[in-house]
Amino acid sequence: MSNRDFDIIVVGGGHAGVEAARAAARMGRQVALVTMDKSRLALMSCNPAVGGIGKSHLVKEVDALGGLMGEAIDATGIQFRRLNLSRGPAVWSTRAQADRIRYNEYVCNRIKAIPRITIIEETVARIIVENDAVCGVGCESNREISGSAVIICSGTFLSGLIHIGKKQIKAGRMDEPAAVGLSASLKEYGFEIGRLKTGTPPRLDGKTIDFSVCKEQPGEDPIPFFSCRSEKRRFKQVSCYLTDTTTTTKKLITNSFDQSAIFSGQIKATGPRYCPSIEDKFFRFPDKPTHQIFLEPEGNGTDEIYPNGFSTALPESIQREAIRTVRGLEKAEITRPGYAVEYDFCPPHQIKLSLETRLVAGLFLAGQINGTSGYEEAAAQGLIAGLNASLYLMDQPAVVLDRSEAYIGVMIDDLCTRPITEPYRMFTSRAEYRLALREDNARDRLTVYADRYGLIDRQESEAFAQLQHDTNILIDKLESTRVRVTELGAAGDRFRKADKVSLGNLIRQPHLTLEESIGLVISLNPELNSGGESLIRAAIQIRYKGYLAKQKREIDKFRKLETMIIPDRFDYQAITGLKKEAIERLTRYRPQSLGQAGRLEGVSPGDLAILSVHLKRQGAFSG
Amino acid sequence: MRLAGRDSRKLSRKHIRFEKSEDDSMPPFLMKHGWFQRADSLPLDEVMAVFMPRGRSYTGFDQVEIYCHGGAEVVKLLLEELLRSGARAAEPGEFTRLAFLSGRIDLAKAEAVAEMIEARTANSLEAAREHLTGAYSEHIDMLRNGLVAVLAEIEASIDFPEEEIAPDGGKTLADDLEKLIEQVAELKDSYSSGRILRDGFRIVIGGRPNAGKSTLFNLLLKQERALVTEQPGTTRDYLSEWIEIEGVPVNLIDTAGLRLGGSRIEKAGQNIARKLIDKSDLLIWVVDMSRKRWRAELKSDLQDLKANHILLVGNKIDALTKPLELGCFSPSAESVMISCRSGEGLDRFSRMLASIIMASVSDMTSGLIVTSARHKQKLTRALSRMKKAGRMLKRSESPELIGFELKQAVVELDELTGRIYNDEILERIFSKFCIGK
């Protein structure tokens, strides 16, 4: 190993690649970050935004594990707000508009400053494998780079094919060449390769848009930053604008279905249903007369606008005509056309929960190559791959977060358990223990890992331990402090029978929003508001107390099955009684625990019972 | 005789010499004729045997059925041979358990098989059959899917807050949930009928000693089953018999008379009687109208009794000089006057009894009845979650908490049919709403 150029080679410098490289460097590894263009690290290929429902949970988790994404958006965001504030705190989500160029520059600077990372400008064309273990990569230039572990984060570049109307361009992003060799190389080593599709809208010149007829969406004050490490900078936030398509749009698009690459049969792969192209929207929901379009600024130094909701693969001429039917966009000029892009991915039943491939030891996959979509999903996988590749080199067991610990765990378990039929995006409804997996407690859940592997500084974990301590003291205070019902004003109506009520009880009242109850608490006991996060953290925990206790019992039940480990090369064929379909699924996905086996489609409770009996008989669960 | 498991064909071939002895193969679903032999080749019985391969048999596993001559000794003899060769006697219900494990039937169906076997009357059989055909599981799946649809809307409003989903739809959502609550409640309540169809309608005949309880018991049985004498306290223990009234299995229990004093054995019998009365579906309390103190006795007895449903029967009216009525004694109890000796009033009594029993199984006509206590428990739990969710929905409480309750309800229903909760919510969201910016 010592004679190799690097410990770890990261292929691709997108959102997954930079997190992977950083995490590995943090763990003391020498890292090569191989990218086609070193000025384009963590470029936002599509939406100039970070976060959103479910996705922001991932960003907070990445941040708790020492990742870069939260800091980058905090430093370069131009508008921040939280979604779902009228709902409970478990589903509050932060979203920020980025200054696209500055975000990319910020990440480049941060990565360049890390001594253990060497950025190499090359296009990787193949992996080099010896004795079923990866030992380097070969580049298009014929240069070979040796390394003991390889993390592939290829994004949409793997045999990327862009479609605009009938026009097809071999490219990973517009004007950037595709990586054509690598999927063939993977196939050579036995990997199954699939194809997915995604798309992006045309970009518009903001100077040609009439924002006065659109609905303004301002940022939130105080600014809800993502990272616990960020300086709370003050700046003037920019607004987004909301508009709608018109009946003319519908007519025009419906008449142009045959011109879109999506309907002409030219695109074989499936795209995401949660992010359909505008033609898809009119096709699948013909009864809906109009659709919302969000106009999002791409940065402070540019007039470019991203019309969110108008992704399309129509020919450029129709794109221009169609965009001008949208309210406020009647005179809009397109700066860059929208397009659909098809790319190769590696169906993720071929990876373990550590993100290492089953076929080639030391080869890890992260991001779109695993069938996901989104910067946040990619970043989270990149970080885990960087961490686990380092542990692989250190001969230590991989870190696997489970479904009750983190959205990251939910995502990776989903990838390894469910067939990918469209690019995978995070939603809060994917997390069955949603009440326990919140933005506000990401650090409570993950600091223990960040600390154990040195992903954050000692100071940071100590500061957090102090915050936890303060929060617990505050919880006790709130539960034990009782106030007279008469002091509560209108909010006290519900407690007429009682003389006094505890502040904890007040916070749990469903007819008050959390904010209202906190407001009341502060007005009654101003000394409890010490500033900082502890009050809101305490209030959330009190609010969900009963539910969290119930969920804890479910989690305990869930963990029992998760700890029943299925041996790596377990022979399902040898078990009588398993349905044929179940044997096929189990052999394809190779679940690592009985719990994971139960989540496979086609594996019934009966199959699970049979499997459990056999594993017990073999003493598989001992220890 | 049924053999199930991987070696069942091998074992059968070892013991059966087929008609054409050169061909000892057992192709699937071909009934073959031959002789069942002992290990030393001694022929034991002439049999037919058929092999059913894995996936196409009752159990879902490889299976062989051997048809021998009837008669307990023959069966025993062949069974012993098979056991000696390595087979294991099946536990009660094991073949059906295998059918469940192999995924051929769901849990509700497996339970239905047991119910069919235990069915006491044609009506009980009917209820069990509904479960086995899957009509019952389908009904539960329908309720479950309705619930998932409601859940999907709630989840959509959480995950896609900018997509103009729901808030106005909240009203119809609450209505949908309300309908589902009614349906689940109805199904749950059918357990009172279901339990009776399965375990029988339990009638306890009680009354003071020598009121004519056993005579009435015998009349109902239409046979001389209980020992009848003129001496009070003759029935010291209790007698239990099964009869059928209007297609409903009825467990008829004749108890020791209840009175103060008496021997110790008699007292023990009376304690049992009290317990039986507590657990009865109907107490027929027999009153000897010819006794002078019957009013005072009945008054104190009625204070003492804790029965769910009482039918007061005034017996021995043939000995009365003027007509008497019992109705005024207890507003909740029905009453009828009879004479077991003359037969007077017995028709009316029978009609009353039949209508009481019919009323207890009134849900039977719908065909979908909960007959198992386990199912009732699951439905009760699901229902309480759903009701809570319904209240929260009306008060516009946080959707993630409403979702939490509904998910639990779905899990309860899934545990009932033994199916695993699969994440289909997103599927529903995508098929229903145009999602995506």
mmCIF file with all atom_site columns, N, CA and C in Angstrom, chain A residues 53 81 84 87-88 273-274 276 281 284-285 291-292 294 308-309 427-430 434 510 544 547 554 577-578 605-606 609, chain B residues 54 61 101 155 157-160 162 164 392 397-400 404-405 408 418 420 426-427 430 432-437:
data_model
loop_
_atom_site.group_PDB
_atom_site.id
_atom_site.type_symbol
_atom_site.label_atom_id
_atom_site.label_alt_id
_atom_site.label_comp_id
_atom_site.label_asym_id
_atom_site.label_entity_id
_atom_site.label_seq_id
_atom_site.pdbx_PDB_ins_code
_atom_site.Cartn_x
_atom_site.Cartn_y
_atom_site.Cartn_z
_atom_site.occupancy
_atom_site.B_iso_or_equiv
_atom_site.pdbx_formal_charge
_atom_site.auth_seq_id
_atom_site.auth_comp_id
_atom_site.auth_asym_id
_atom_site.auth_atom_id
_atom_site.pdbx_PDB_model_num
ATOM 1   N N  . ILE A 1 53  ? -37.541 20.548  1.883   1.00 0.00 ? 53  ILE A N  1
ATOM 2   C CA . ILE A 1 53  ? -38.118 19.530  2.765   1.00 0.00 ? 53  ILE A CA 1
ATOM 3   C C  . ILE A 1 53  ? -37.328 18.220  2.700   1.00 0.00 ? 53  ILE A C  1
ATOM 4   N N  . ARG A 1 81  ? -34.836 30.781  4.118   1.00 0.00 ? 81  ARG A N  1
ATOM 5   C CA . ARG A 1 81  ? -36.117 30.721  4.830   1.00 0.00 ? 81  ARG A CA 1
ATOM 6   C C  . ARG A 1 81  ? -36.421 29.291  5.244   1.00 0.00 ? 81  ARG A C  1
ATOM 7   N N  . ASN A 1 84  ? -42.639 24.886  6.066   1.00 0.00 ? 84  ASN A N  1
ATOM 8   C CA . ASN A 1 84  ? -43.451 24.087  6.992   1.00 0.00 ? 84  ASN A CA 1
ATOM 9   C C  . ASN A 1 84  ? -43.502 24.653  8.411   1.00 0.00 ? 84  ASN A C  1
ATOM 10  N N  . ARG A 1 87  ? -46.348 23.781  10.591  1.00 0.00 ? 87  ARG A N  1
ATOM 11  C CA . ARG A 1 87  ? -46.429 22.406  11.075  1.00 0.00 ? 87  ARG A CA 1
ATOM 12  C C  . ARG A 1 87  ? -45.480 22.222  12.248  1.00 0.00 ? 87  ARG A C  1
ATOM 13  N N  . GLY A 1 88  ? -45.355 20.967  12.691  1.00 0.00 ? 88  GLY A N  1
ATOM 14  C CA . GLY A 1 88  ? -44.512 20.704  13.848  1.00 0.00 ? 88  GLY A CA 1
ATOM 15  C C  . GLY A 1 88  ? -43.030 20.758  13.511  1.00 0.00 ? 88  GLY A C  1
ATOM 16  N N  . ARG A 1 273 ? -40.408 11.651  -10.875 1.00 0.00 ? 273 ARG A N  1
ATOM 17  C CA . ARG A 1 273 ? -41.798 12.095  -10.918 1.00 0.00 ? 273 ARG A CA 1
ATOM 18  C C  . ARG A 1 273 ? -42.013 13.329  -10.054 1.00 0.00 ? 273 ARG A C  1
ATOM 19  N N  . TYR A 1 274 ? -41.121 13.528  -9.068  1.00 0.00 ? 274 TYR A N  1
ATOM 20  C CA . TYR A 1 274 ? -41.293 14.671  -8.177  1.00 0.00 ? 274 TYR A CA 1
ATOM 21  C C  . TYR A 1 274 ? -40.728 15.938  -8.808  1.00 0.00 ? 274 TYR A C  1
ATOM 22  N N  . PRO A 1 276 ? -40.927 16.769  -12.503 1.00 0.00 ? 276 PRO A N  1
ATOM 23  C CA . PRO A 1 276 ? -41.216 16.468  -13.913 1.00 0.00 ? 276 PRO A CA 1
ATOM 24  C C  . PRO A 1 276 ? -40.930 17.677  -14.802 1.00 0.00 ? 276 PRO A C  1
ATOM 25  N N  . LYS A 1 281 ? -45.804 17.500  -16.978 1.00 0.00 ? 281 LYS A N  1
ATOM 26  C CA . LYS A 1 281 ? -46.876 17.978  -16.101 1.00 0.00 ? 281 LYS A CA 1
ATOM 27  C C  . LYS A 1 281 ? -48.178 18.102  -16.863 1.00 0.00 ? 281 LYS A C  1
ATOM 28  N N  . ARG A 1 284 ? -49.337 14.393  -17.900 1.00 0.00 ? 284 ARG A N  1
ATOM 29  C CA . ARG A 1 284 ? -49.854 13.493  -16.859 1.00 0.00 ? 284 ARG A CA 1
ATOM 30  C C  . ARG A 1 284 ? -51.060 14.066  -16.121 1.00 0.00 ? 284 ARG A C  1
ATOM 31  N N  . PHE A 1 285 ? -51.160 15.374  -16.064 1.00 0.00 ? 285 PHE A N  1
ATOM 32  C CA . PHE A 1 285 ? -52.290 15.981  -15.355 1.00 0.00 ? 285 PHE A CA 1
ATOM 33  C C  . PHE A 1 285 ? -53.028 16.950  -16.261 1.00 0.00 ? 285 PHE A C  1
ATOM 34  N N  . HIS A 1 291 ? -49.663 25.726  -13.943 1.00 0.00 ? 291 HIS A N  1
ATOM 35  C CA . HIS A 1 291 ? -48.678 25.232  -12.979 1.00 0.00 ? 291 HIS A CA 1
ATOM 36  C C  . HIS A 1 291 ? -47.867 26.390  -12.434 1.00 0.00 ? 291 HIS A C  1
ATOM 37  N N  . GLN A 1 292 ? -47.411 26.228  -11.161 1.00 0.00 ? 292 GLN A N  1
ATOM 38  C CA . GLN A 1 292 ? -46.614 27.282  -10.546 1.00 0.00 ? 292 GLN A CA 1
ATOM 39  C C  . GLN A 1 292 ? -45.202 27.301  -11.125 1.00 0.00 ? 292 GLN A C  1
ATOM 40  N N  . PHE A 1 294 ? -41.497 29.109  -10.029 1.00 0.00 ? 294 PHE A N  1
ATOM 41  C CA . PHE A 1 294 ? -40.765 29.925  -9.059  1.00 0.00 ? 294 PHE A CA 1
ATOM 42  C C  . PHE A 1 294 ? -39.575 30.559  -9.770  1.00 0.00 ? 294 PHE A C  1
ATOM 43  N N  . ASN A 1 308 ? -37.833 27.795  -11.759 1.00 0.00 ? 308 ASN A N  1
ATOM 44  C CA . ASN A 1 308 ? -38.036 26.487  -11.145 1.00 0.00 ? 308 ASN A CA 1
ATOM 45  C C  . ASN A 1 308 ? -39.436 25.975  -11.466 1.00 0.00 ? 308 ASN A C  1
ATOM 46  N N  . GLY A 1 309 ? -39.516 24.803  -12.083 1.00 0.00 ? 309 GLY A N  1
ATOM 47  C CA . GLY A 1 309 ? -40.806 24.246  -12.475 1.00 0.00 ? 309 GLY A CA 1
ATOM 48  C C  . GLY A 1 309 ? -40.969 24.201  -13.984 1.00 0.00 ? 309 GLY A C  1
ATOM 49  N N  . PHE A 1 427 ? -37.488 12.556  1.092   1.00 0.00 ? 427 PHE A N  1
ATOM 50  C CA . PHE A 1 427 ? -38.719 13.184  1.579   1.00 0.00 ? 427 PHE A CA 1
ATOM 51  C C  . PHE A 1 427 ? -38.836 12.843  3.053   1.00 0.00 ? 427 PHE A C  1
ATOM 52  N N  . THR A 1 428 ? -39.532 13.659  3.795   1.00 0.00 ? 428 THR A N  1
ATOM 53  C CA . THR A 1 428 ? -39.660 13.311  5.225   1.00 0.00 ? 428 THR A CA 1
ATOM 54  C C  . THR A 1 428 ? -40.514 12.061  5.401   1.00 0.00 ? 428 THR A C  1
ATOM 55  N N  . SER A 1 429 ? -41.421 11.811  4.455   1.00 0.00 ? 429 SER A N  1
ATOM 56  C CA . SER A 1 429 ? -42.284 10.638  4.614   1.00 0.00 ? 429 SER A CA 1
ATOM 57  C C  . SER A 1 429 ? -41.520 9.329   4.416   1.00 0.00 ? 429 SER A C  1
ATOM 58  N N  . ARG A 1 430 ? -40.294 9.402   3.943   1.00 0.00 ? 430 ARG A N  1
ATOM 59  C CA . ARG A 1 430 ? -39.494 8.178   3.843   1.00 0.00 ? 430 ARG A CA 1
ATOM 60  C C  . ARG A 1 430 ? -38.994 7.743   5.216   1.00 0.00 ? 430 ARG A C  1
ATOM 61  N N  . ARG A 1 434 ? -39.720 9.749   11.892  1.00 0.00 ? 434 ARG A N  1
ATOM 62  C CA . ARG A 1 434 ? -39.574 11.153  11.546  1.00 0.00 ? 434 ARG A CA 1
ATOM 63  C C  . ARG A 1 434 ? -39.552 12.085  12.750  1.00 0.00 ? 434 ARG A C  1
ATOM 64  N N  . PRO A 1 510 ? -51.645 21.380  22.162  1.00 0.00 ? 510 PRO A N  1
ATOM 65  C CA . PRO A 1 510 ? -51.694 21.364  20.701  1.00 0.00 ? 510 PRO A CA 1
ATOM 66  C C  . PRO A 1 510 ? -52.378 22.590  20.100  1.00 0.00 ? 510 PRO A C  1
ATOM 67  N N  . TYR A 1 544 ? -42.755 17.132  22.003  1.00 0.00 ? 544 TYR A N  1
ATOM 68  C CA . TYR A 1 544 ? -42.887 15.784  21.423  1.00 0.00 ? 544 TYR A CA 1
ATOM 69  C C  . TYR A 1 544 ? -42.707 14.669  22.442  1.00 0.00 ? 544 TYR A C  1
ATOM 70  N N  . TYR A 1 547 ? -44.837 11.487  22.240  1.00 0.00 ? 547 TYR A N  1
ATOM 71  C CA . TYR A 1 547 ? -44.660 10.825  20.950  1.00 0.00 ? 547 TYR A CA 1
ATOM 72  C C  . TYR A 1 547 ? -43.281 10.187  20.839  1.00 0.00 ? 547 TYR A C  1
ATOM 73  N N  . GLU A 1 554 ? -40.963 1.780   19.417  1.00 0.00 ? 554 GLU A N  1
ATOM 74  C CA . GLU A 1 554 ? -40.922 1.222   18.050  1.00 0.00 ? 554 GLU A CA 1
ATOM 75  C C  . GLU A 1 554 ? -39.488 1.025   17.594  1.00 0.00 ? 554 GLU A C  1
ATOM 76  N N  . GLY A 1 577 ? -38.869 -23.863 1.530   1.00 0.00 ? 577 GLY A N  1
ATOM 77  C CA . GLY A 1 577 ? -40.012 -23.115 2.030   1.00 0.00 ? 577 GLY A CA 1
ATOM 78  C C  . GLY A 1 577 ? -40.007 -21.660 1.602   1.00 0.00 ? 577 GLY A C  1
ATOM 79  N N  . LEU A 1 578 ? -38.837 -21.123 1.278   1.00 0.00 ? 578 LEU A N  1
ATOM 80  C CA . LEU A 1 578 ? -38.804 -19.738 0.795   1.00 0.00 ? 578 LEU A CA 1
ATOM 81  C C  . LEU A 1 578 ? -39.405 -19.683 -0.599  1.00 0.00 ? 578 LEU A C  1
ATOM 82  N N  . PRO A 1 605 ? -43.910 -11.934 5.389   1.00 0.00 ? 605 PRO A N  1
ATOM 83  C CA . PRO A 1 605 ? -43.662 -12.278 6.793   1.00 0.00 ? 605 PRO A CA 1
ATOM 84  C C  . PRO A 1 605 ? -43.378 -13.769 6.957   1.00 0.00 ? 605 PRO A C  1
ATOM 85  N N  . GLY A 1 606 ? -44.014 -14.586 6.108   1.00 0.00 ? 606 GLY A N  1
ATOM 86  C CA . GLY A 1 606 ? -43.769 -16.020 6.164   1.00 0.00 ? 606 GLY A CA 1
ATOM 87  C C  . GLY A 1 606 ? -42.316 -16.338 5.817   1.00 0.00 ? 606 GLY A C  1
ATOM 88  N N  . ALA A 1 609 ? -40.120 -15.436 8.637   1.00 0.00 ? 609 ALA A N  1
ATOM 89  C CA . ALA A 1 609 ? -40.185 -16.390 9.747   1.00 0.00 ? 609 ALA A CA 1
ATOM 90  C C  . ALA A 1 609 ? -39.297 -17.600 9.453   1.00 0.00 ? 609 ALA A C  1
ATOM 91  N N  . ARG B 2 54  ? -43.771 -28.715 -4.270  1.00 0.00 ? 54  ARG B N  1
ATOM 92  C CA . ARG B 2 54  ? -43.611 -27.407 -3.624  1.00 0.00 ? 54  ARG B CA 1
ATOM 93  C C  . ARG B 2 54  ? -44.246 -26.299 -4.459  1.00 0.00 ? 54  ARG B C  1
ATOM 94  N N  . PHE B 2 61  ? -45.308 -26.730 0.583   1.00 0.00 ? 61  PHE B N  1
ATOM 95  C CA . PHE B 2 61  ? -44.068 -27.515 0.553   1.00 0.00 ? 61  PHE B CA 1
ATOM 96  C C  . PHE B 2 61  ? -44.325 -28.794 -0.238  1.00 0.00 ? 61  PHE B C  1
ATOM 97  N N  . LEU B 2 101 ? -46.568 -20.035 6.402   1.00 0.00 ? 101 LEU B N  1
ATOM 98  C CA . LEU B 2 101 ? -45.133 -19.763 6.291   1.00 0.00 ? 101 LEU B CA 1
ATOM 99  C C  . LEU B 2 101 ? -44.686 -19.743 4.835   1.00 0.00 ? 101 LEU B C  1
ATOM 100 N N  . GLU B 2 155 ? -49.270 13.285  4.150   1.00 0.00 ? 155 GLU B N  1
ATOM 101 C CA . GLU B 2 155 ? -47.836 13.281  3.864   1.00 0.00 ? 155 GLU B CA 1
ATOM 102 C C  . GLU B 2 155 ? -47.513 14.254  2.720   1.00 0.00 ? 155 GLU B C  1
ATOM 103 N N  . SER B 2 157 ? -49.038 16.951  1.979   1.00 0.00 ? 157 SER B N  1
ATOM 104 C CA . SER B 2 157 ? -49.092 18.337  2.457   1.00 0.00 ? 157 SER B CA 1
ATOM 105 C C  . SER B 2 157 ? -47.840 18.689  3.252   1.00 0.00 ? 157 SER B C  1
ATOM 106 N N  . ILE B 2 158 ? -47.204 17.680  3.847   1.00 0.00 ? 158 ILE B N  1
ATOM 107 C CA . ILE B 2 158 ? -45.959 17.933  4.595   1.00 0.00 ? 158 ILE B CA 1
ATOM 108 C C  . ILE B 2 158 ? -44.774 18.052  3.636   1.00 0.00 ? 158 ILE B C  1
ATOM 109 N N  . ASP B 2 159 ? -44.673 17.107  2.723   1.00 0.00 ? 159 ASP B N  1
ATOM 110 C CA . ASP B 2 159 ? -43.484 17.042  1.876   1.00 0.00 ? 159 ASP B CA 1
ATOM 111 C C  . ASP B 2 159 ? -43.525 18.010  0.701   1.00 0.00 ? 159 ASP B C  1
ATOM 112 N N  . PHE B 2 160 ? -44.702 18.498  0.369   1.00 0.00 ? 160 PHE B N  1
ATOM 113 C CA . PHE B 2 160 ? -44.806 19.424  -0.768  1.00 0.00 ? 160 PHE B CA 1
ATOM 114 C C  . PHE B 2 160 ? -45.614 20.656  -0.381  1.00 0.00 ? 160 PHE B C  1
ATOM 115 N N  . GLU B 2 162 ? -45.318 23.675  -0.917  1.00 0.00 ? 162 GLU B N  1
ATOM 116 C CA . GLU B 2 162 ? -45.455 24.763  -1.886  1.00 0.00 ? 162 GLU B CA 1
ATOM 117 C C  . GLU B 2 162 ? -46.280 24.356  -3.102  1.00 0.00 ? 162 GLU B C  1
ATOM 118 N N  . GLU B 2 164 ? -49.525 23.713  -3.263  1.00 0.00 ? 164 GLU B N  1
ATOM 119 C CA . GLU B 2 164 ? -50.962 24.012  -3.149  1.00 0.00 ? 164 GLU B CA 1
ATOM 120 C C  . GLU B 2 164 ? -51.767 22.755  -2.891  1.00 0.00 ? 164 GLU B C  1
ATOM 121 N N  . MET B 2 392 ? -57.738 15.157  15.831  1.00 0.00 ? 392 MET B N  1
ATOM 122 C CA . MET B 2 392 ? -56.632 16.079  15.567  1.00 0.00 ? 392 MET B CA 1
ATOM 123 C C  . MET B 2 392 ? -56.828 16.786  14.228  1.00 0.00 ? 392 MET B C  1
ATOM 124 N N  . GLU B 2 397 ? -54.549 20.120  13.946  1.00 0.00 ? 397 GLU B N  1
ATOM 125 C CA . GLU B 2 397 ? -53.277 19.988  14.652  1.00 0.00 ? 397 GLU B CA 1
ATOM 126 C C  . GLU B 2 397 ? -52.179 19.601  13.666  1.00 0.00 ? 397 GLU B C  1
ATOM 127 N N  . SER B 2 398 ? -50.940 19.532  14.158  1.00 0.00 ? 398 SER B N  1
ATOM 128 C CA . SER B 2 398 ? -49.783 19.293  13.299  1.00 0.00 ? 398 SER B CA 1
ATOM 129 C C  . SER B 2 398 ? -49.934 18.017  12.482  1.00 0.00 ? 398 SER B C  1
ATOM 130 N N  . PRO B 2 399 ? -49.774 18.112  11.159  1.00 0.00 ? 399 PRO B N  1
ATOM 131 C CA . PRO B 2 399 ? -49.988 16.935  10.313  1.00 0.00 ? 399 PRO B CA 1
ATOM 132 C C  . PRO B 2 399 ? -49.003 15.802  10.586  1.00 0.00 ? 399 PRO B C  1
ATOM 133 N N  . GLU B 2 400 ? -47.779 16.134  11.063  1.00 0.00 ? 400 GLU B N  1
ATOM 134 C CA . GLU B 2 400 ? -46.831 15.038  11.281  1.00 0.00 ? 400 GLU B CA 1
ATOM 135 C C  . GLU B 2 400 ? -47.295 14.157  12.435  1.00 0.00 ? 400 GLU B C  1
ATOM 136 N N  . PHE B 2 404 ? -48.500 10.294  12.278  1.00 0.00 ? 404 PHE B N  1
ATOM 137 C CA . PHE B 2 404 ? -47.969 9.313   13.232  1.00 0.00 ? 404 PHE B CA 1
ATOM 138 C C  . PHE B 2 404 ? -49.082 8.367   13.683  1.00 0.00 ? 404 PHE B C  1
ATOM 139 N N  . GLU B 2 405 ? -50.224 8.932   14.063  1.00 0.00 ? 405 GLU B N  1
ATOM 140 C CA . GLU B 2 405 ? -51.338 8.100   14.530  1.00 0.00 ? 405 GLU B CA 1
ATOM 141 C C  . GLU B 2 405 ? -51.846 7.197   13.406  1.00 0.00 ? 405 GLU B C  1
ATOM 142 N N  . GLN B 2 408 ? -49.663 4.234   12.636  1.00 0.00 ? 408 GLN B N  1
ATOM 143 C CA . GLN B 2 408 ? -49.837 3.180   13.638  1.00 0.00 ? 408 GLN B CA 1
ATOM 144 C C  . GLN B 2 408 ? -51.081 2.357   13.331  1.00 0.00 ? 408 GLN B C  1
ATOM 145 N N  . GLY B 2 418 ? -51.157 -9.971  8.583   1.00 0.00 ? 418 GLY B N  1
ATOM 146 C CA . GLY B 2 418 ? -49.802 -10.508 8.515   1.00 0.00 ? 418 GLY B CA 1
ATOM 147 C C  . GLY B 2 418 ? -49.016 -9.984  7.337   1.00 0.00 ? 418 GLY B C  1
ATOM 148 N N  . ILE B 2 420 ? -46.616 -6.942  5.561   1.00 0.00 ? 420 ILE B N  1
ATOM 149 C CA . ILE B 2 420 ? -45.658 -5.955  6.045   1.00 0.00 ? 420 ILE B CA 1
ATOM 150 C C  . ILE B 2 420 ? -46.005 -4.583  5.495   1.00 0.00 ? 420 ILE B C  1
ATOM 151 N N  . LEU B 2 426 ? -45.670 7.348   -1.121  1.00 0.00 ? 426 LEU B N  1
ATOM 152 C CA . LEU B 2 426 ? -45.155 8.221   -2.180  1.00 0.00 ? 426 LEU B CA 1
ATOM 153 C C  . LEU B 2 426 ? -45.778 7.860   -3.524  1.00 0.00 ? 426 LEU B C  1
ATOM 154 N N  . GLU B 2 427 ? -45.952 6.545   -3.736  1.00 0.00 ? 427 GLU B N  1
ATOM 155 C CA . GLU B 2 427 ? -46.592 6.093   -4.971  1.00 0.00 ? 427 GLU B CA 1
ATOM 156 C C  . GLU B 2 427 ? -47.931 6.801   -5.151  1.00 0.00 ? 427 GLU B C  1
ATOM 157 N N  . PHE B 2 430 ? -47.640 10.548  -5.909  1.00 0.00 ? 430 PHE B N  1
ATOM 158 C CA . PHE B 2 430 ? -47.242 10.856  -7.280  1.00 0.00 ? 430 PHE B CA 1
ATOM 159 C C  . PHE B 2 430 ? -48.357 10.587  -8.278  1.00 0.00 ? 430 PHE B C  1
ATOM 160 N N  . LYS B 2 432 ? -51.459 10.935  -7.677  1.00 0.00 ? 432 LYS B N  1
ATOM 161 C CA . LYS B 2 432 ? -52.589 11.824  -7.482  1.00 0.00 ? 432 LYS B CA 1
ATOM 162 C C  . LYS B 2 432 ? -52.257 13.300  -7.753  1.00 0.00 ? 432 LYS B C  1
ATOM 163 N N  . PHE B 2 433 ? -51.075 13.692  -7.336  1.00 0.00 ? 433 PHE B N  1
ATOM 164 C CA . PHE B 2 433 ? -50.764 15.122  -7.438  1.00 0.00 ? 433 PHE B CA 1
ATOM 165 C C  . PHE B 2 433 ? -49.683 15.386  -8.475  1.00 0.00 ? 433 PHE B C  1
ATOM 166 N N  . CYS B 2 434 ? -49.780 16.542  -9.071  1.00 0.00 ? 434 CYS B N  1
ATOM 167 C CA . CYS B 2 434 ? -48.690 16.979  -9.931  1.00 0.00 ? 434 CYS B CA 1
ATOM 168 C C  . CYS B 2 434 ? -47.662 17.646  -9.038  1.00 0.00 ? 434 CYS B C  1
ATOM 169 N N  . ILE B 2 435 ? -46.621 16.924  -8.741  1.00 0.00 ? 435 ILE B N  1
ATOM 170 C CA . ILE B 2 435 ? -45.607 17.377  -7.800  1.00 0.00 ? 435 ILE B CA 1
ATOM 171 C C  . ILE B 2 435 ? -44.411 17.905  -8.566  1.00 0.00 ? 435 ILE B C  1
ATOM 172 N N  . GLY B 2 436 ? -43.765 18.871  -8.037  1.00 0.00 ? 436 GLY B N  1
ATOM 173 C CA . GLY B 2 436 ? -42.464 19.216  -8.598  1.00 0.00 ? 436 GLY B CA 1
ATOM 174 C C  . GLY B 2 436 ? -42.398 20.618  -9.138  1.00 0.00 ? 436 GLY B C  1
ATOM 175 N N  . LYS B 2 437 ? -41.371 21.288  -8.666  1.00 0.00 ? 437 LYS B N  1
ATOM 176 C CA . LYS B 2 437 ? -41.185 22.658  -9.128  1.00 0.00 ? 437 LYS B CA 1
ATOM 177 C C  . LYS B 2 437 ? -40.481 22.653  -10.481 1.00 0.00 ? 437 LYS B C  1
#
